[in-house]
């Protein structure tokens, strides 16, 4: 008897729960939001290109934290599109993130804590020149060596490019607005006299911004500048073989450690052009997890 009443009560309670889900709108969506994050995301980390250090570090994190996840590779543009879609629906998403990046200004995001240090620590972005550049093009080399800006500068350029601007036009505007900074980069240099400078870069937002800015500065010095967009591996190979004169996209000491080791002695590291960079797994702040460890739950 008592058992039966309990049964009846639970049927009523269940119907009420079901009704309230209907009230929330789409039945299946309400059910989905109740599922663990991993299941909702199909156990997927939304990544960028396979050659990037952040994707390689994410694969390491999957192993280090014994996660049942796949790192799905795509491109920076596809990743941020997926982020925008998820945010519109308030759905969970995990990204292979990095800073500086415009997405932190546009959305409310957080890095997941990384107690096992799969993503390393603080990073800087270095300028790397081909061997012999100093001798062949000393003034271009000097400007590249003196190129140095802040995460805030980089983010300002990135944000405007992301808002739909032409990268070169936005770089030009930034140079016009930051004459004092730029004049430090060109200090003590002579004119380029139409000689060619070849820069390679990957279509990562940070690198689109930096390469366009320094490219225009070299152009203003009188060089004929050629920017070539390639994948990460070919970019490093190009500066090591001398096909490219320089890159301003070397994330060290961790993110590009493998590339740096592969080309040790074959390139010249001119030191940081930006300090205070970082990589890691990034999620919208509305997700109720704080650490990569929480993804395993
Ligand atoms: N990034 C941006 C690159 C370096 C620049 C963090 C996406 C990477 O190799 O992961």
XYZ file of C-alpha atoms and ligand atoms in Angstrom:
307
model
C 0.000 0.000 0.000
C 2.637 2.484 1.111
C 4.811 1.238 -1.721
C 1.995 1.924 -4.195
C 1.515 5.447 -2.904
C 5.190 6.150 -3.237
C 5.001 4.840 -6.779
C 2.062 7.144 -7.526
C 3.846 10.088 -5.979
C 6.959 9.492 -8.021
C 4.898 9.217 -11.191
C 3.343 12.595 -10.363
C 6.745 14.061 -9.559
C 8.208 12.741 -12.802
C 5.328 14.161 -14.832
C 5.862 17.518 -13.177
C 9.536 17.431 -14.105
C 8.634 16.433 -17.656
C 6.057 19.221 -17.845
C 8.526 21.795 -16.625
C 10.946 20.689 -19.374
C 8.188 21.194 -21.959
C 7.640 24.599 -20.409
C 11.331 25.405 -20.987
C 10.844 24.945 -24.716
C 12.412 22.193 -26.769
C 12.226 18.912 -24.887
C 15.449 17.411 -26.259
C 17.470 20.573 -25.595
C 16.383 20.634 -21.964
C 17.377 17.023 -21.620
C 20.740 17.702 -23.287
C 21.633 20.508 -20.915
C 21.269 18.005 -18.079
C 23.897 15.681 -19.506
C 27.558 15.821 -18.456
C 29.582 18.404 -20.402
C 31.651 15.722 -22.099
C 28.595 14.070 -23.574
C 27.091 17.383 -24.642
C 30.306 18.205 -26.488
C 30.670 14.720 -28.006
C 33.931 14.452 -26.043
C 35.502 16.945 -28.415
C 38.055 19.685 -27.854
C 37.546 22.247 -30.606
C 41.012 22.875 -31.985
C 42.864 24.785 -34.688
C 45.426 23.498 -37.224
C 47.274 20.244 -36.495
C 50.721 21.873 -36.803
C 50.074 24.357 -34.015
C 51.757 23.903 -30.665
C 48.510 24.444 -28.791
C 46.884 21.457 -30.533
C 49.934 19.320 -29.768
C 49.811 20.432 -26.121
C 46.072 19.652 -26.014
C 46.794 16.129 -27.216
C 49.361 15.860 -24.447
C 46.762 17.099 -21.935
C 44.310 14.414 -23.091
C 46.966 11.834 -22.173
C 48.218 13.545 -18.993
C 44.696 13.874 -17.550
C 43.455 10.576 -19.057
C 40.576 12.314 -20.808
C 38.250 10.452 -23.080
C 38.321 13.351 -25.563
C 39.412 13.933 -29.144
C 41.150 17.092 -30.243
C 39.332 18.082 -33.403
C 41.539 20.093 -35.734
C 40.266 22.851 -38.017
C 41.404 26.477 -38.276
C 41.398 29.530 -36.049
C 38.448 30.934 -37.997
C 36.443 27.700 -37.676
C 37.224 27.495 -33.964
C 36.041 31.020 -33.198
C 32.926 30.445 -35.325
C 32.152 27.351 -33.213
C 32.718 29.473 -30.095
C 30.301 32.139 -31.281
C 27.668 29.471 -32.120
C 28.063 27.808 -28.703
C 27.809 31.115 -26.848
C 24.594 32.035 -28.675
C 23.030 28.792 -27.426
C 24.855 28.861 -24.075
C 26.228 25.412 -24.846
C 29.498 24.025 -23.475
C 32.630 24.157 -25.642
C 36.363 23.642 -24.957
C 38.854 25.470 -27.170
C 42.574 25.296 -27.827
C 43.062 28.880 -26.711
C 45.853 31.399 -26.484
C 46.597 34.930 -25.358
C 46.816 37.555 -26.598
C 43.588 36.952 -28.516
C 40.623 39.177 -29.343
C 38.156 36.540 -28.127
C 38.864 37.499 -24.500
C 37.644 41.048 -25.182
C 34.593 39.924 -27.091
C 33.403 37.073 -24.820
C 33.461 36.163 -21.147
C 35.948 33.259 -21.121
C 38.315 31.506 -18.739
C 41.356 29.233 -18.928
C 40.922 25.837 -17.291
C 43.544 25.320 -14.589
C 46.347 23.020 -15.656
C 47.902 21.509 -12.506
C 49.865 18.954 -14.562
C 51.377 21.755 -16.683
C 50.579 20.109 -20.025
C 50.544 23.605 -21.530
C 53.769 24.792 -19.884
C 53.970 28.236 -18.298
C 54.424 31.817 -19.435
C 55.314 32.203 -23.084
C 56.926 34.905 -25.200
C 56.771 35.352 -28.953
C 60.183 35.603 -30.595
C 61.420 36.953 -33.891
C 63.520 34.403 -35.790
C 65.790 35.360 -38.684
C 67.414 33.195 -41.289
C 71.162 32.734 -41.021
C 72.908 35.434 -42.979
C 70.136 38.036 -42.828
C 72.238 40.290 -40.626
C 74.978 40.369 -43.247
C 72.673 40.568 -46.306
C 70.074 43.074 -45.064
C 71.487 44.672 -41.885
C 68.865 47.387 -41.593
C 65.870 45.075 -42.083
C 67.534 42.789 -39.536
C 67.914 45.715 -37.124
C 64.243 46.718 -37.415
C 63.119 43.117 -36.963
C 65.401 42.872 -33.943
C 63.953 46.087 -32.465
C 60.323 45.093 -33.132
C 58.629 44.813 -29.737
C 55.046 45.442 -28.648
C 52.596 44.476 -25.919
C 49.661 42.049 -25.690
C 47.437 45.138 -25.530
C 48.832 46.474 -28.828
C 48.405 43.093 -30.486
C 44.843 42.692 -29.201
C 43.849 46.138 -30.455
C 44.914 45.163 -33.985
C 43.339 41.699 -33.751
C 40.000 43.010 -32.511
C 39.664 45.371 -35.461
C 40.659 42.704 -37.984
C 38.109 40.362 -36.441
C 35.427 43.040 -36.665
C 35.800 42.650 -40.416
C 38.586 45.024 -41.375
C 41.308 44.493 -43.966
C 44.451 43.401 -42.061
C 46.795 45.708 -43.978
C 44.563 48.779 -43.562
C 44.194 48.150 -39.854
C 47.946 47.646 -39.463
C 48.450 50.970 -41.290
C 46.046 52.740 -38.917
C 47.777 51.258 -35.872
C 51.167 52.446 -37.170
C 49.770 55.954 -37.717
C 48.345 55.989 -34.184
C 51.521 54.607 -32.556
C 54.333 56.584 -34.156
C 56.423 56.785 -30.971
C 56.479 52.988 -30.550
C 57.194 52.357 -34.220
C 60.023 54.912 -34.334
C 61.858 52.840 -31.705
C 61.769 49.857 -34.048
C 63.305 51.793 -36.926
C 65.761 53.776 -34.810
C 69.230 53.873 -36.342
C 68.224 52.113 -39.578
C 68.963 53.170 -43.143
C 66.614 53.002 -46.164
C 65.795 49.684 -47.788
C 66.221 50.848 -51.416
C 63.658 48.423 -52.829
C 65.403 45.271 -51.638
C 63.104 42.333 -50.965
C 62.239 41.040 -47.464
C 60.282 37.809 -47.244
C 58.234 37.084 -44.129
C 56.338 33.843 -43.554
C 53.436 33.452 -41.118
C 50.545 31.190 -40.192
C 46.950 32.437 -40.270
C 46.745 32.592 -36.463
C 45.117 35.848 -35.372
C 48.143 36.942 -33.330
C 50.487 36.338 -36.248
C 48.246 37.974 -38.867
C 48.360 41.096 -36.698
C 52.105 41.138 -35.950
C 53.277 40.162 -39.438
C 51.118 42.777 -41.136
C 52.338 45.496 -38.789
C 56.088 44.758 -39.064
C 55.659 44.103 -42.794
C 54.304 47.603 -43.328
C 57.031 49.123 -41.157
C 59.661 47.461 -43.366
C 57.773 48.681 -46.436
C 57.844 52.224 -45.033
C 61.625 51.837 -44.664
C 61.784 51.255 -48.418
C 61.834 47.459 -48.635
C 59.748 45.409 -51.003
C 57.990 43.131 -48.526
C 56.501 39.775 -49.396
C 54.233 38.117 -46.844
C 53.579 34.417 -47.348
C 50.922 32.534 -45.436
C 51.813 28.893 -44.762
C 51.318 26.131 -42.176
C 53.391 26.002 -38.998
C 55.851 23.299 -40.147
C 56.583 24.928 -43.526
C 56.944 28.322 -41.809
C 59.764 27.059 -39.607
C 61.289 25.105 -42.501
C 61.262 28.263 -44.658
C 63.231 30.400 -42.236
C 65.663 27.529 -41.588
C 66.287 26.940 -45.302
C 66.549 30.653 -46.058
C 63.437 30.690 -48.283
C 62.064 33.222 -45.807
C 64.083 36.016 -44.252
C 62.260 36.003 -40.931
C 59.211 35.036 -38.891
C 57.765 36.940 -35.930
C 55.720 33.948 -34.763
C 57.932 31.714 -32.619
C 56.082 30.847 -29.412
C 58.662 29.902 -26.772
C 59.835 28.303 -24.619
C 57.051 25.700 -24.792
C 54.610 25.985 -27.681
C 57.179 25.742 -30.485
C 59.865 23.902 -28.510
C 59.836 21.025 -30.956
C 60.268 23.275 -34.000
C 63.029 25.186 -32.230
C 64.826 21.913 -31.398
C 64.437 20.656 -34.993
C 66.074 23.800 -36.396
C 68.613 24.461 -33.658
C 71.708 26.074 -35.127
C 69.935 26.679 -38.449
C 68.122 29.884 -37.453
C 68.880 32.971 -35.398
C 66.615 33.850 -32.452
C 66.376 37.650 -32.126
C 64.496 37.396 -28.833
C 60.956 38.359 -27.811
C 58.762 40.755 -29.773
C 55.992 40.194 -27.196
C 55.979 39.026 -23.579
C 53.087 37.717 -21.503
C 51.673 35.142 -23.912
C 49.940 31.937 -22.853
C 48.245 28.839 -24.245
C 45.683 26.483 -22.698
C 42.187 25.088 -22.778
C 39.594 27.859 -22.767
C 35.876 27.653 -21.975
C 33.007 30.132 -21.657
C 32.736 31.443 -18.070
C 29.204 30.044 -17.756
C 30.620 26.505 -17.700
C 30.727 25.253 -14.137
C 34.230 23.767 -14.257
C 37.585 25.316 -13.365
C 40.238 22.734 -14.105
C 41.165 20.379 -16.937
C 40.775 17.675 -14.283
C 37.028 18.441 -14.208
C 36.701 17.304 -17.836
C 37.486 13.756 -16.746
C 34.468 13.665 -14.419
N 49.084 29.699 -31.419
C 49.210 31.080 -31.816
C 50.210 29.050 -32.118
C 51.290 29.982 -31.964
C 50.603 31.263 -32.209
C 49.210 29.650 -29.963
C 47.844 29.205 -31.874
C 50.521 27.610 -31.791
O 51.456 27.061 -32.365
O 49.795 27.013 -31.006
